Short mmCIF file of N, CA, C and O in Angstrom, two decimals:
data_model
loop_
_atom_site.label_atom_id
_atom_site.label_comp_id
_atom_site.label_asym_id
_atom_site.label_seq_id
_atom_site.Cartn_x
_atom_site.Cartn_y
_atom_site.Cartn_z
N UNK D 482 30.07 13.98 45.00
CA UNK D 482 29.42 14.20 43.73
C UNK D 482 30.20 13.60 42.56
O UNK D 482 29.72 13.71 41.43
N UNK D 483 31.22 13.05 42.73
CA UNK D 483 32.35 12.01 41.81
C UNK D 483 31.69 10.63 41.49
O UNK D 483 31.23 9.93 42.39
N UNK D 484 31.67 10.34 40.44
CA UNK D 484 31.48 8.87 40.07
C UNK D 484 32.42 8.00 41.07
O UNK D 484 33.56 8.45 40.99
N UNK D 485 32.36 7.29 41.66
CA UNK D 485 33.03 6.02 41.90
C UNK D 485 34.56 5.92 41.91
O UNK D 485 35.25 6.05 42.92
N UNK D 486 34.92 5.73 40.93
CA UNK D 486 36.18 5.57 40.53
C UNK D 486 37.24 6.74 41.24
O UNK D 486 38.32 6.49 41.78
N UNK D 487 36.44 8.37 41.02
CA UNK D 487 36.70 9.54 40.91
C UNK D 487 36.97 10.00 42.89
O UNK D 487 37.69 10.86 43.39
N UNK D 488 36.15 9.10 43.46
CA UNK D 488 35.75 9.95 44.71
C UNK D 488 36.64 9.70 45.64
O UNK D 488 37.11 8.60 45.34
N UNK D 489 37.17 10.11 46.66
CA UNK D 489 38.31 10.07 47.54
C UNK D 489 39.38 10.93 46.96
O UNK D 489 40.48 10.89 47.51
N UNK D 490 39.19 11.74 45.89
CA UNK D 490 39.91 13.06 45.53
C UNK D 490 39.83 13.90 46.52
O UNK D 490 38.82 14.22 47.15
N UNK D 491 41.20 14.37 46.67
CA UNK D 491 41.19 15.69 47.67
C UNK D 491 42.54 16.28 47.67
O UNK D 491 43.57 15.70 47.32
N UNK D 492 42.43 17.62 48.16
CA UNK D 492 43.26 18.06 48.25
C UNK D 492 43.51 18.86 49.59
O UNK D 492 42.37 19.27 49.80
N UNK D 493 44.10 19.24 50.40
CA UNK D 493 44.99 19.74 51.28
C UNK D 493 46.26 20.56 51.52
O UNK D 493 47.46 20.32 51.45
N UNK D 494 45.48 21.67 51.85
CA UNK D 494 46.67 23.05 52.42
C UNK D 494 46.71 23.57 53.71
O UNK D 494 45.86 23.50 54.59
N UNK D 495 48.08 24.24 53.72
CA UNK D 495 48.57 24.57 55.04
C UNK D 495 49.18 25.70 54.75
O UNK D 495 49.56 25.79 53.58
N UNK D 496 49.47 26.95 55.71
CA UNK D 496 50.48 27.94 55.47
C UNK D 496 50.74 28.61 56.97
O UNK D 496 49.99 28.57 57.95
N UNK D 497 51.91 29.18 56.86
CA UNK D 497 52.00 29.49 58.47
C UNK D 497 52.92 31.04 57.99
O UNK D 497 53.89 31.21 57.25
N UNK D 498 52.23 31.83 58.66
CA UNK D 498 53.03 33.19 58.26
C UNK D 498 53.23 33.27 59.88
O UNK D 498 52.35 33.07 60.71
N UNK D 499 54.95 33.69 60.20
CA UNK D 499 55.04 33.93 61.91
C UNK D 499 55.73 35.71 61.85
O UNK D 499 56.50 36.19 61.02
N UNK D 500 55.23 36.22 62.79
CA UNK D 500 56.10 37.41 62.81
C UNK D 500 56.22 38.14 64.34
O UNK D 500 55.47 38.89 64.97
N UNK D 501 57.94 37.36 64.70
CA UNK D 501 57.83 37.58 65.90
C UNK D 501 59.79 37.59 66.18
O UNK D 501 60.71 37.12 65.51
N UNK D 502 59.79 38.16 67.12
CA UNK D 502 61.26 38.34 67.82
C UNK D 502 61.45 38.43 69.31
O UNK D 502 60.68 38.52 70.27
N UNK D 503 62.42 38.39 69.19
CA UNK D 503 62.85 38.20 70.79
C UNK D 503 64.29 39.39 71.37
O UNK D 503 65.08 39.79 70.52
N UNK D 504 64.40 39.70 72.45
CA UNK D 504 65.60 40.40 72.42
C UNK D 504 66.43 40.00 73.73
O UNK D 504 66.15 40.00 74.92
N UNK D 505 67.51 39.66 73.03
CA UNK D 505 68.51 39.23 73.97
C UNK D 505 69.90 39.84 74.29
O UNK D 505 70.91 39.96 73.59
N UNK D 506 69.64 40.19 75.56
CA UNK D 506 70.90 41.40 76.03
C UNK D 506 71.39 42.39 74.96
O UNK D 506 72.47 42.45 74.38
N UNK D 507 70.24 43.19 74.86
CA UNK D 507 69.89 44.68 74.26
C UNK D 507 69.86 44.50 72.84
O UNK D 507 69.59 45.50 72.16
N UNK D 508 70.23 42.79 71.94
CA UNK D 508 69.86 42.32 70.39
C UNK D 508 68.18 41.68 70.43
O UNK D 508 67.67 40.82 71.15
N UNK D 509 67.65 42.49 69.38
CA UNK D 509 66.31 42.31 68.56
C UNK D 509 67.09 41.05 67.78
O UNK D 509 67.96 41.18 66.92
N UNK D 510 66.66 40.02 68.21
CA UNK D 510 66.96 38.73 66.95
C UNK D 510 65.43 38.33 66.31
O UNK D 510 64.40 38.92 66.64
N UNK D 511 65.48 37.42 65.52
CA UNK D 511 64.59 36.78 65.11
C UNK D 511 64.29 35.56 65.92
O UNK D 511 65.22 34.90 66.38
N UNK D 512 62.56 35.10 66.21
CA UNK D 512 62.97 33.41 66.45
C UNK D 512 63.79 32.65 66.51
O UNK D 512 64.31 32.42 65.42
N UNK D 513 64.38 31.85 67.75
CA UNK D 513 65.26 30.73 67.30
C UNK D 513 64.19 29.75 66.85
O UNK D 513 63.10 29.43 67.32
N UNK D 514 65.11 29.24 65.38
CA UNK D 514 64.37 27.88 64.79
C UNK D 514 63.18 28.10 64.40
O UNK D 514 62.51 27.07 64.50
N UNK D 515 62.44 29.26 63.88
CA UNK D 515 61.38 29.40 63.58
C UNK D 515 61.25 30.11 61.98
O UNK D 515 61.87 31.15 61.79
N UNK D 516 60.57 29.63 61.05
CA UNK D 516 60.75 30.20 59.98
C UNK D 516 59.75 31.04 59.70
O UNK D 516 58.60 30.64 59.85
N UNK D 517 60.07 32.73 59.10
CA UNK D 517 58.71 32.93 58.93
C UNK D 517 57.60 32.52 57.96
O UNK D 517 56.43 32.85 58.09
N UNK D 518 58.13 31.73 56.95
CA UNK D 518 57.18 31.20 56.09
C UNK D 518 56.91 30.24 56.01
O UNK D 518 57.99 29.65 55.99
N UNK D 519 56.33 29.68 55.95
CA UNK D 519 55.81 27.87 55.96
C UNK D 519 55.03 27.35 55.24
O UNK D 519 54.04 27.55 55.94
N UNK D 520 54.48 26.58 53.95
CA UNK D 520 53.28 26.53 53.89
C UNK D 520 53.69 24.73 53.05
O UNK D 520 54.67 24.26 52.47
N UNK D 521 52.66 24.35 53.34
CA UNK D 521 52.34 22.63 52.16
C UNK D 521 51.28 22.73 51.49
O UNK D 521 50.38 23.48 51.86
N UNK D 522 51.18 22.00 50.40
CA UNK D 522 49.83 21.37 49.39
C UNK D 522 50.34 19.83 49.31
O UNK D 522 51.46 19.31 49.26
N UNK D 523 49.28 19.44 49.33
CA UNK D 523 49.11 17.84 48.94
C UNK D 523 47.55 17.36 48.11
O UNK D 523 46.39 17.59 48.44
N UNK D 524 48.12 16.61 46.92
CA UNK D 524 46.42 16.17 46.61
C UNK D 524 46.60 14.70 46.77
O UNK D 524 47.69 14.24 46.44
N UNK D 525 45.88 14.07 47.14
CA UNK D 525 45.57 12.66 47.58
C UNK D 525 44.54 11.99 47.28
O UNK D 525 43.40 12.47 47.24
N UNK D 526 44.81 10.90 47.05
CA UNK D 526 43.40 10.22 46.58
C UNK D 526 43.04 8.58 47.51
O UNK D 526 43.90 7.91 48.07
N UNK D 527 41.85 8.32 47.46
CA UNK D 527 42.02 7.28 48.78
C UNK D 527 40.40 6.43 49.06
O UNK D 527 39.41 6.64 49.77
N UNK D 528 40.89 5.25 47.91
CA UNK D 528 39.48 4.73 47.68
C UNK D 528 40.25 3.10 47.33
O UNK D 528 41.45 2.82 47.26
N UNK D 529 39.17 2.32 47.17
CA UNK D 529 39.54 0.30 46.82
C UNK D 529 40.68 0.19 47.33
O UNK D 529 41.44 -0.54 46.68
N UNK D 530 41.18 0.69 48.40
CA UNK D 530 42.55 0.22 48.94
C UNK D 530 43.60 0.85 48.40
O UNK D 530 44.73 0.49 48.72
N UNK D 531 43.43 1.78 47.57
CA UNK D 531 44.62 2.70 47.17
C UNK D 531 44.89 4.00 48.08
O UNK D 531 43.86 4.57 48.45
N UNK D 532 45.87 4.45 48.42
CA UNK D 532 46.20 5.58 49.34
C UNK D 532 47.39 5.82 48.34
O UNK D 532 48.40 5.18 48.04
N UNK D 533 46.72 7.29 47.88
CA UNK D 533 48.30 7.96 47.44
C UNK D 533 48.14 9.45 47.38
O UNK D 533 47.04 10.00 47.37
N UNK D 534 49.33 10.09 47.33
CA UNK D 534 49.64 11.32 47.94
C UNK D 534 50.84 12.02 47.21
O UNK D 534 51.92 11.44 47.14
N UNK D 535 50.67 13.19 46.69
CA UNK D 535 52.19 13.99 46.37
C UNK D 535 51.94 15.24 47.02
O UNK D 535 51.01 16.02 46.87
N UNK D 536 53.15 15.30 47.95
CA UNK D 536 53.36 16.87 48.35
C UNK D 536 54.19 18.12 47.86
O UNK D 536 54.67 18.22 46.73
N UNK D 537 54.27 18.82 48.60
CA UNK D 537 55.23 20.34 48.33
C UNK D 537 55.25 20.46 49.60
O UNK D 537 54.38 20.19 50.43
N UNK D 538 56.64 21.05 49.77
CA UNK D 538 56.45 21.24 51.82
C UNK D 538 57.29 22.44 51.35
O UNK D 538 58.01 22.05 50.42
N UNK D 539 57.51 23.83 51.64
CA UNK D 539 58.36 24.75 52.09
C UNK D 539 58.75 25.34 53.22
O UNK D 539 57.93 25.42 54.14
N UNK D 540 59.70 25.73 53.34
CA UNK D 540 60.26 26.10 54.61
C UNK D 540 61.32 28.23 54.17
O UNK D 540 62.38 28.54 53.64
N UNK D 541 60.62 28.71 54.54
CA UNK D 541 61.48 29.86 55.00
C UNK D 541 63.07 29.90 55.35
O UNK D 541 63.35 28.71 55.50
N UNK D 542 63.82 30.37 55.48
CA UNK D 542 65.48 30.53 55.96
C UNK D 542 64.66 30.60 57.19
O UNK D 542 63.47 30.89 57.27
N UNK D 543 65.83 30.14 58.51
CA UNK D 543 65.24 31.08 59.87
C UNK D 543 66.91 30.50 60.71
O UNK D 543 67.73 29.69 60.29
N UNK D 544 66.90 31.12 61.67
CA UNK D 544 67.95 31.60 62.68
C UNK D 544 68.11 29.75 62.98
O UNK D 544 67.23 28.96 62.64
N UNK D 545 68.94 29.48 63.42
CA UNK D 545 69.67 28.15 64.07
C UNK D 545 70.30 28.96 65.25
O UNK D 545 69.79 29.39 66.28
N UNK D 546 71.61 29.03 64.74
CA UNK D 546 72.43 29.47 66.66
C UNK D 546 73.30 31.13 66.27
O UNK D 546 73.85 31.53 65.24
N UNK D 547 73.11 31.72 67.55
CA UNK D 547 73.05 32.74 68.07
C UNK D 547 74.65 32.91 68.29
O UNK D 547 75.29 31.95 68.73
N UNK D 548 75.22 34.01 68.02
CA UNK D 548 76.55 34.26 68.69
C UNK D 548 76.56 35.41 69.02
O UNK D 548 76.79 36.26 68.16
N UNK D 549 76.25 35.87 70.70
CA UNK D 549 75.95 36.84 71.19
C UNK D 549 77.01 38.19 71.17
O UNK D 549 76.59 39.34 71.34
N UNK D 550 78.14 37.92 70.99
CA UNK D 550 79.51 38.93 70.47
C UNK D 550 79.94 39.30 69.50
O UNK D 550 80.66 40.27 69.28
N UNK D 551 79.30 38.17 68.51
CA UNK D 551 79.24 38.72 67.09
C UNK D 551 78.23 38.35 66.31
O UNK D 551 78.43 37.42 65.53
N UNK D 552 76.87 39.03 66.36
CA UNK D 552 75.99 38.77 64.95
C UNK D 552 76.77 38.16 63.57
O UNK D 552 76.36 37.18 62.96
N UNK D 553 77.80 38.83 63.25
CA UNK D 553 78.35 38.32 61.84
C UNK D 553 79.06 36.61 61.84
O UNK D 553 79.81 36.02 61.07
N UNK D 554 78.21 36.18 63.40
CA UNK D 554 78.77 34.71 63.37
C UNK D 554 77.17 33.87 63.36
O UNK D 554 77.23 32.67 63.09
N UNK D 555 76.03 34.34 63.58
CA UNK D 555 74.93 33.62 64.01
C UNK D 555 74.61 32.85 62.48
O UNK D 555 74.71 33.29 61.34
N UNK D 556 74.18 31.52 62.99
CA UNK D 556 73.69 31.10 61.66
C UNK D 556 72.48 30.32 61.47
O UNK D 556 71.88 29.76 62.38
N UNK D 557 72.06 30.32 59.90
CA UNK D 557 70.73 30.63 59.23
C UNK D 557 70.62 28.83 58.64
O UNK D 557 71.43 28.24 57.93
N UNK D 558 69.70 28.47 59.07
CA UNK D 558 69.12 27.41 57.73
C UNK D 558 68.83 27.81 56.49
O UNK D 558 68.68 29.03 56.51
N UNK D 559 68.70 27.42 55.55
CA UNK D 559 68.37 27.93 54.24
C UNK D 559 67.13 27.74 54.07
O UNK D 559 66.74 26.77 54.71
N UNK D 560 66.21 28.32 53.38
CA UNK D 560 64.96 28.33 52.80
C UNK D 560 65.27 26.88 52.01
O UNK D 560 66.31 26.61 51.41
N UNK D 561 64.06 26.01 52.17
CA UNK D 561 63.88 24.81 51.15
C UNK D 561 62.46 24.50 50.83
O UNK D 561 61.40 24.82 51.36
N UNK D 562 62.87 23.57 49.53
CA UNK D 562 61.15 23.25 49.18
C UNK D 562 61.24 21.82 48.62
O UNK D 562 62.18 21.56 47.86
N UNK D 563 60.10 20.59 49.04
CA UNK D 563 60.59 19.20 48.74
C UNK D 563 59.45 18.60 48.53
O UNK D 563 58.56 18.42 49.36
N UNK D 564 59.44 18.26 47.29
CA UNK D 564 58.24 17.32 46.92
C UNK D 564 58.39 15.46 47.53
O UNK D 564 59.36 14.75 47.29
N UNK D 565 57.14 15.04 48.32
CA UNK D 565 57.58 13.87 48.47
C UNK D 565 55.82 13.19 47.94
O UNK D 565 54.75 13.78 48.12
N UNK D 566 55.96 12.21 47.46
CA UNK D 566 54.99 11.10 46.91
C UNK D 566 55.15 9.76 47.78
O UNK D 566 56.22 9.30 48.16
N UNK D 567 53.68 9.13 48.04
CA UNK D 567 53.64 7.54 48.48
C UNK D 567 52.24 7.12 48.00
O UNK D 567 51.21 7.78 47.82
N UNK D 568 52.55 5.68 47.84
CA UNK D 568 51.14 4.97 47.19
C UNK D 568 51.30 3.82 48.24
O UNK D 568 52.24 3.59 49.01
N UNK D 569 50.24 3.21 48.08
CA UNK D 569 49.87 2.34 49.57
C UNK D 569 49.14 1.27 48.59
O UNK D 569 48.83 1.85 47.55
N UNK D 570 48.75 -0.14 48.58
CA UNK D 570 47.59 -0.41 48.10
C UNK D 570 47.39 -1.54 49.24
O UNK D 570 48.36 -2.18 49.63
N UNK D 571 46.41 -1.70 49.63
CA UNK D 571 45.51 -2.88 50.89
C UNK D 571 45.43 -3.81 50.71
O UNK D 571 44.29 -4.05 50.30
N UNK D 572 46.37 -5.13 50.79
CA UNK D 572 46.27 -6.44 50.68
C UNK D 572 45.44 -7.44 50.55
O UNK D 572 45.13 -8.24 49.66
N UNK D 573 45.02 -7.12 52.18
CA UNK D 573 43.94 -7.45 52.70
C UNK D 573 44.13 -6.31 54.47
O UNK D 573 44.97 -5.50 54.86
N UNK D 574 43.02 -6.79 54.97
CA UNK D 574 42.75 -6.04 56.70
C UNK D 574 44.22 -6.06 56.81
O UNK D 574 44.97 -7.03 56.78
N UNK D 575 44.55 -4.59 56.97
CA UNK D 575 45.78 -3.90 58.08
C UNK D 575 47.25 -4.35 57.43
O UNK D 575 48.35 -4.28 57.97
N UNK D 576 46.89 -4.86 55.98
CA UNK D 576 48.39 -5.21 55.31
C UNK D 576 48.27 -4.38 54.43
O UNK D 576 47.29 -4.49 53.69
N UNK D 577 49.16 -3.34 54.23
CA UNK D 577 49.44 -2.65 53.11
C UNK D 577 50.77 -3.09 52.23
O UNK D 577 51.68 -3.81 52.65
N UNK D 578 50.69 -2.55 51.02
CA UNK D 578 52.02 -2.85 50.48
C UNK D 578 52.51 -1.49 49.94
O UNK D 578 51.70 -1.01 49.15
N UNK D 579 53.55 -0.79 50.13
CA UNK D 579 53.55 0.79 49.46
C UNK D 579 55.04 1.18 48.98
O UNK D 579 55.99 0.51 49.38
N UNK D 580 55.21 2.21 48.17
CA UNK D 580 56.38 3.14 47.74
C UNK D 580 56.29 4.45 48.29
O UNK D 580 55.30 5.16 48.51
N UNK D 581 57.37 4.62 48.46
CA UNK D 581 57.14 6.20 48.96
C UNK D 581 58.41 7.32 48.68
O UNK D 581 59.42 6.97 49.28
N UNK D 582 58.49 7.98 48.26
CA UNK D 582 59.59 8.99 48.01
C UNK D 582 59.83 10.55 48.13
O UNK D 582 59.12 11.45 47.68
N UNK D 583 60.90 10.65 48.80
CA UNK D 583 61.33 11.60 50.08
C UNK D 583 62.02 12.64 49.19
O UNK D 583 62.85 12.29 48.35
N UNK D 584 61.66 13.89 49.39
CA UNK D 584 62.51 14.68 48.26
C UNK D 584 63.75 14.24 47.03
O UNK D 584 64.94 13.97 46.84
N UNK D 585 61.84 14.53 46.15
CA UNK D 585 62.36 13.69 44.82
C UNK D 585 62.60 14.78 43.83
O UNK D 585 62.41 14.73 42.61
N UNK D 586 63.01 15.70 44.49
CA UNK D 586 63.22 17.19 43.49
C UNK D 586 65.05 17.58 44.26
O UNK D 586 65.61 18.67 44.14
N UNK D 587 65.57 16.47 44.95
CA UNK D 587 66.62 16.19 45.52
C UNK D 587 67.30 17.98 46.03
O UNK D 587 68.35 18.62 45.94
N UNK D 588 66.31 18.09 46.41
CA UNK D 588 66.70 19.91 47.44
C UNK D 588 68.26 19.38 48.15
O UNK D 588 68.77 18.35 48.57
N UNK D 589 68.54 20.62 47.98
CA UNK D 589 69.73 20.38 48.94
C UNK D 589 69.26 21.51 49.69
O UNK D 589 68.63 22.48 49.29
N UNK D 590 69.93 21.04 51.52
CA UNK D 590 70.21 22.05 52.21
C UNK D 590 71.19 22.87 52.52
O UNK D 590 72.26 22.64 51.95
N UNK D 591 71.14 24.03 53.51
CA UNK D 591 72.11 25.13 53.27
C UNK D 591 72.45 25.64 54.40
O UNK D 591 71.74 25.16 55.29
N UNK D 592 73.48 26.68 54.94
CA UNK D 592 73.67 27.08 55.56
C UNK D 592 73.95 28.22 55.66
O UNK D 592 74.84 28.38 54.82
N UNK D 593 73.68 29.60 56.39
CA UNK D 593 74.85 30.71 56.15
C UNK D 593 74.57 31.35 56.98
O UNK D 593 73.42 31.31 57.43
N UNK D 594 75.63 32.28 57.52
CA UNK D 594 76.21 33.14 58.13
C UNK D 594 76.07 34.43 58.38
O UNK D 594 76.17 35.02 57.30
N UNK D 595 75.88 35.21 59.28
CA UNK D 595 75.33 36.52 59.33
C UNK D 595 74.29 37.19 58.99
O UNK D 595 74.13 38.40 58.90
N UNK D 596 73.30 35.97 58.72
CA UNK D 596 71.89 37.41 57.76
C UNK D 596 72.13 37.41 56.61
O UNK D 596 71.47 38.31 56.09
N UNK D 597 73.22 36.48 55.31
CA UNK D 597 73.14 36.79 54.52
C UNK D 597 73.66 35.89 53.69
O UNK D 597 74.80 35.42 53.73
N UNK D 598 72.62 35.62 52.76
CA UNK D 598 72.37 34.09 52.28
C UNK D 598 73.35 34.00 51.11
O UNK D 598 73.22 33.06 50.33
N UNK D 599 74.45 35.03 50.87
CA UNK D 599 75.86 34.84 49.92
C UNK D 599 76.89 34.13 50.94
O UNK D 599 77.79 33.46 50.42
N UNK D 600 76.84 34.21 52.17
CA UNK D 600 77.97 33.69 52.67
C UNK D 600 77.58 32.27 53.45
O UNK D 600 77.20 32.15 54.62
N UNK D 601 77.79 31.29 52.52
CA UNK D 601 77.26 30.27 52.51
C UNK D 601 78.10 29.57 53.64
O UNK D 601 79.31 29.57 53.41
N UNK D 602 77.68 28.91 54.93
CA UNK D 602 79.34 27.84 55.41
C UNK D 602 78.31 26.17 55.01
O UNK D 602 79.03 25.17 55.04
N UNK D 603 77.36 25.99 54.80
CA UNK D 603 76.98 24.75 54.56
C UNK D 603 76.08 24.39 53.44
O UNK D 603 74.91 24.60 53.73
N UNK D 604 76.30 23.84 52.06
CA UNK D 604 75.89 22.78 51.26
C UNK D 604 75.41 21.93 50.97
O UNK D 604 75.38 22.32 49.81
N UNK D 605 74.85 20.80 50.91
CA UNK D 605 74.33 19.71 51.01
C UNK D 605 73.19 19.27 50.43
O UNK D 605 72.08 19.75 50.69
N UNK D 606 73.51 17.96 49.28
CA UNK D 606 72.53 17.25 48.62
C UNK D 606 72.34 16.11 49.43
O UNK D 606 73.17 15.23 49.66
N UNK D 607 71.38 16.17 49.78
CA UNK D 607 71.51 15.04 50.96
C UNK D 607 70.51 13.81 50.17
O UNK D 607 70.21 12.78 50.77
N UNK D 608 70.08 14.11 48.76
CA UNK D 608 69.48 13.18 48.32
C UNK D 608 68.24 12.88 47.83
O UNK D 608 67.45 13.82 47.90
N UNK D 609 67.68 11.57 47.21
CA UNK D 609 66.63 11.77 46.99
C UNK D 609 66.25 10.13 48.04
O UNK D 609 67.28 9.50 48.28
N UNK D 610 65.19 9.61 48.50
CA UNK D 610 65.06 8.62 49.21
C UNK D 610 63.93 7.64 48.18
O UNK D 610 63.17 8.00 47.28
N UNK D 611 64.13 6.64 48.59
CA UNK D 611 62.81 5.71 48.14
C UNK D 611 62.55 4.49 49.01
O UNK D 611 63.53 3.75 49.13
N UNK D 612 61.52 4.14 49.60
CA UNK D 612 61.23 3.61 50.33
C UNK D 612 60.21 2.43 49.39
O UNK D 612 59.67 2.92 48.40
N UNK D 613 59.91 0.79 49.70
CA UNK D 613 59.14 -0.12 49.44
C UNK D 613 59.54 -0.99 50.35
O UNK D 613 60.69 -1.30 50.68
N UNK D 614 58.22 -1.46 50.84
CA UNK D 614 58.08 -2.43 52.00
C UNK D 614 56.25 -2.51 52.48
O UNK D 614 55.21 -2.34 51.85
N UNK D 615 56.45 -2.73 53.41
CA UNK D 615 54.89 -3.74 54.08
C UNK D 615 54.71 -2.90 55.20
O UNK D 615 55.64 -2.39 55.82
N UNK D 616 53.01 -2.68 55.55
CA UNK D 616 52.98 -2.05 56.56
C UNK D 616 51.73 -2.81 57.36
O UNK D 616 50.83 -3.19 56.61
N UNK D 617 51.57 -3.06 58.61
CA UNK D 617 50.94 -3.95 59.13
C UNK D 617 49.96 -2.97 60.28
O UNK D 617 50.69 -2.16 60.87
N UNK D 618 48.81 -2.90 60.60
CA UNK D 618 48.15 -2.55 61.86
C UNK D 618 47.81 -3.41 62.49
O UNK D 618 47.55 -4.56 62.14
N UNK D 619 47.77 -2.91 63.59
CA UNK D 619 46.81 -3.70 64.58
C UNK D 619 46.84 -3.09 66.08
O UNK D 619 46.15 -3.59 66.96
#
């Protein structure tokens, strides 16, 4: 129902709520590697050879590795959230030319220790990315 110009607007969501555990030699843990929250938005648009896109991706904290003798050693990913953008435009048949950029809100990731997101053992700005180049099908 968009004029022309307007149509190939859209938008796109996702969310993942998990709620689940496991128990290992008489410990109730959480999921390994599983976060309980999850969710993305993206709006995109995708008409005369233009393809472009900005997201939001989040991620929950959730369990990494297990230290079965001492809980106060198991450790946590950090909760993150990362906007990434790409534009595409169509050459001609199956040649694109595009930019694209990889958490451009430069999240850093995290690490910690015991269940408790003050005792940090890992840091990390790992950056913001940008990508330009050619993309070919066939």
């Amino acid at each position: 129902y968009l004029p022309d110009a307007l149509a190939g607007l859209g938008v796109s969501a996702s969310a993942t709520f998990l709620d689940g555990e496991t128990e290992v030699n008489g410990e109730t843990l959480p999921l390994l590697n599983q976060a309980e929250k999850t969710y993305a938005l993206t709006f995109f648009y995708q008409n005369h050879g233009v393809d472009a896109s900005v997201s939001y991706a989040y991620n929950d904290s959730f369990l990494t590795d297990v230290n079965l003798a001492d809980s106060d050693l198991d450790l946590y990913q950090g909760s993150f959230g990362r906007w990434d953008a790409k534009v595409s435009y169509e050459l001609r048949e199956d040649l694109k030319l595009f930019i694209e950029g990889v958490n451009l809100n430069d999240e850093p990731t995290s690490e910690f220790q015991g269940g408790s997101d003050s005792r940090v053992t890992e840091f990390e700005y790992v950056g913001r990315s940008v990508y330009l180049g050619f993309s070919f099908g066939f």
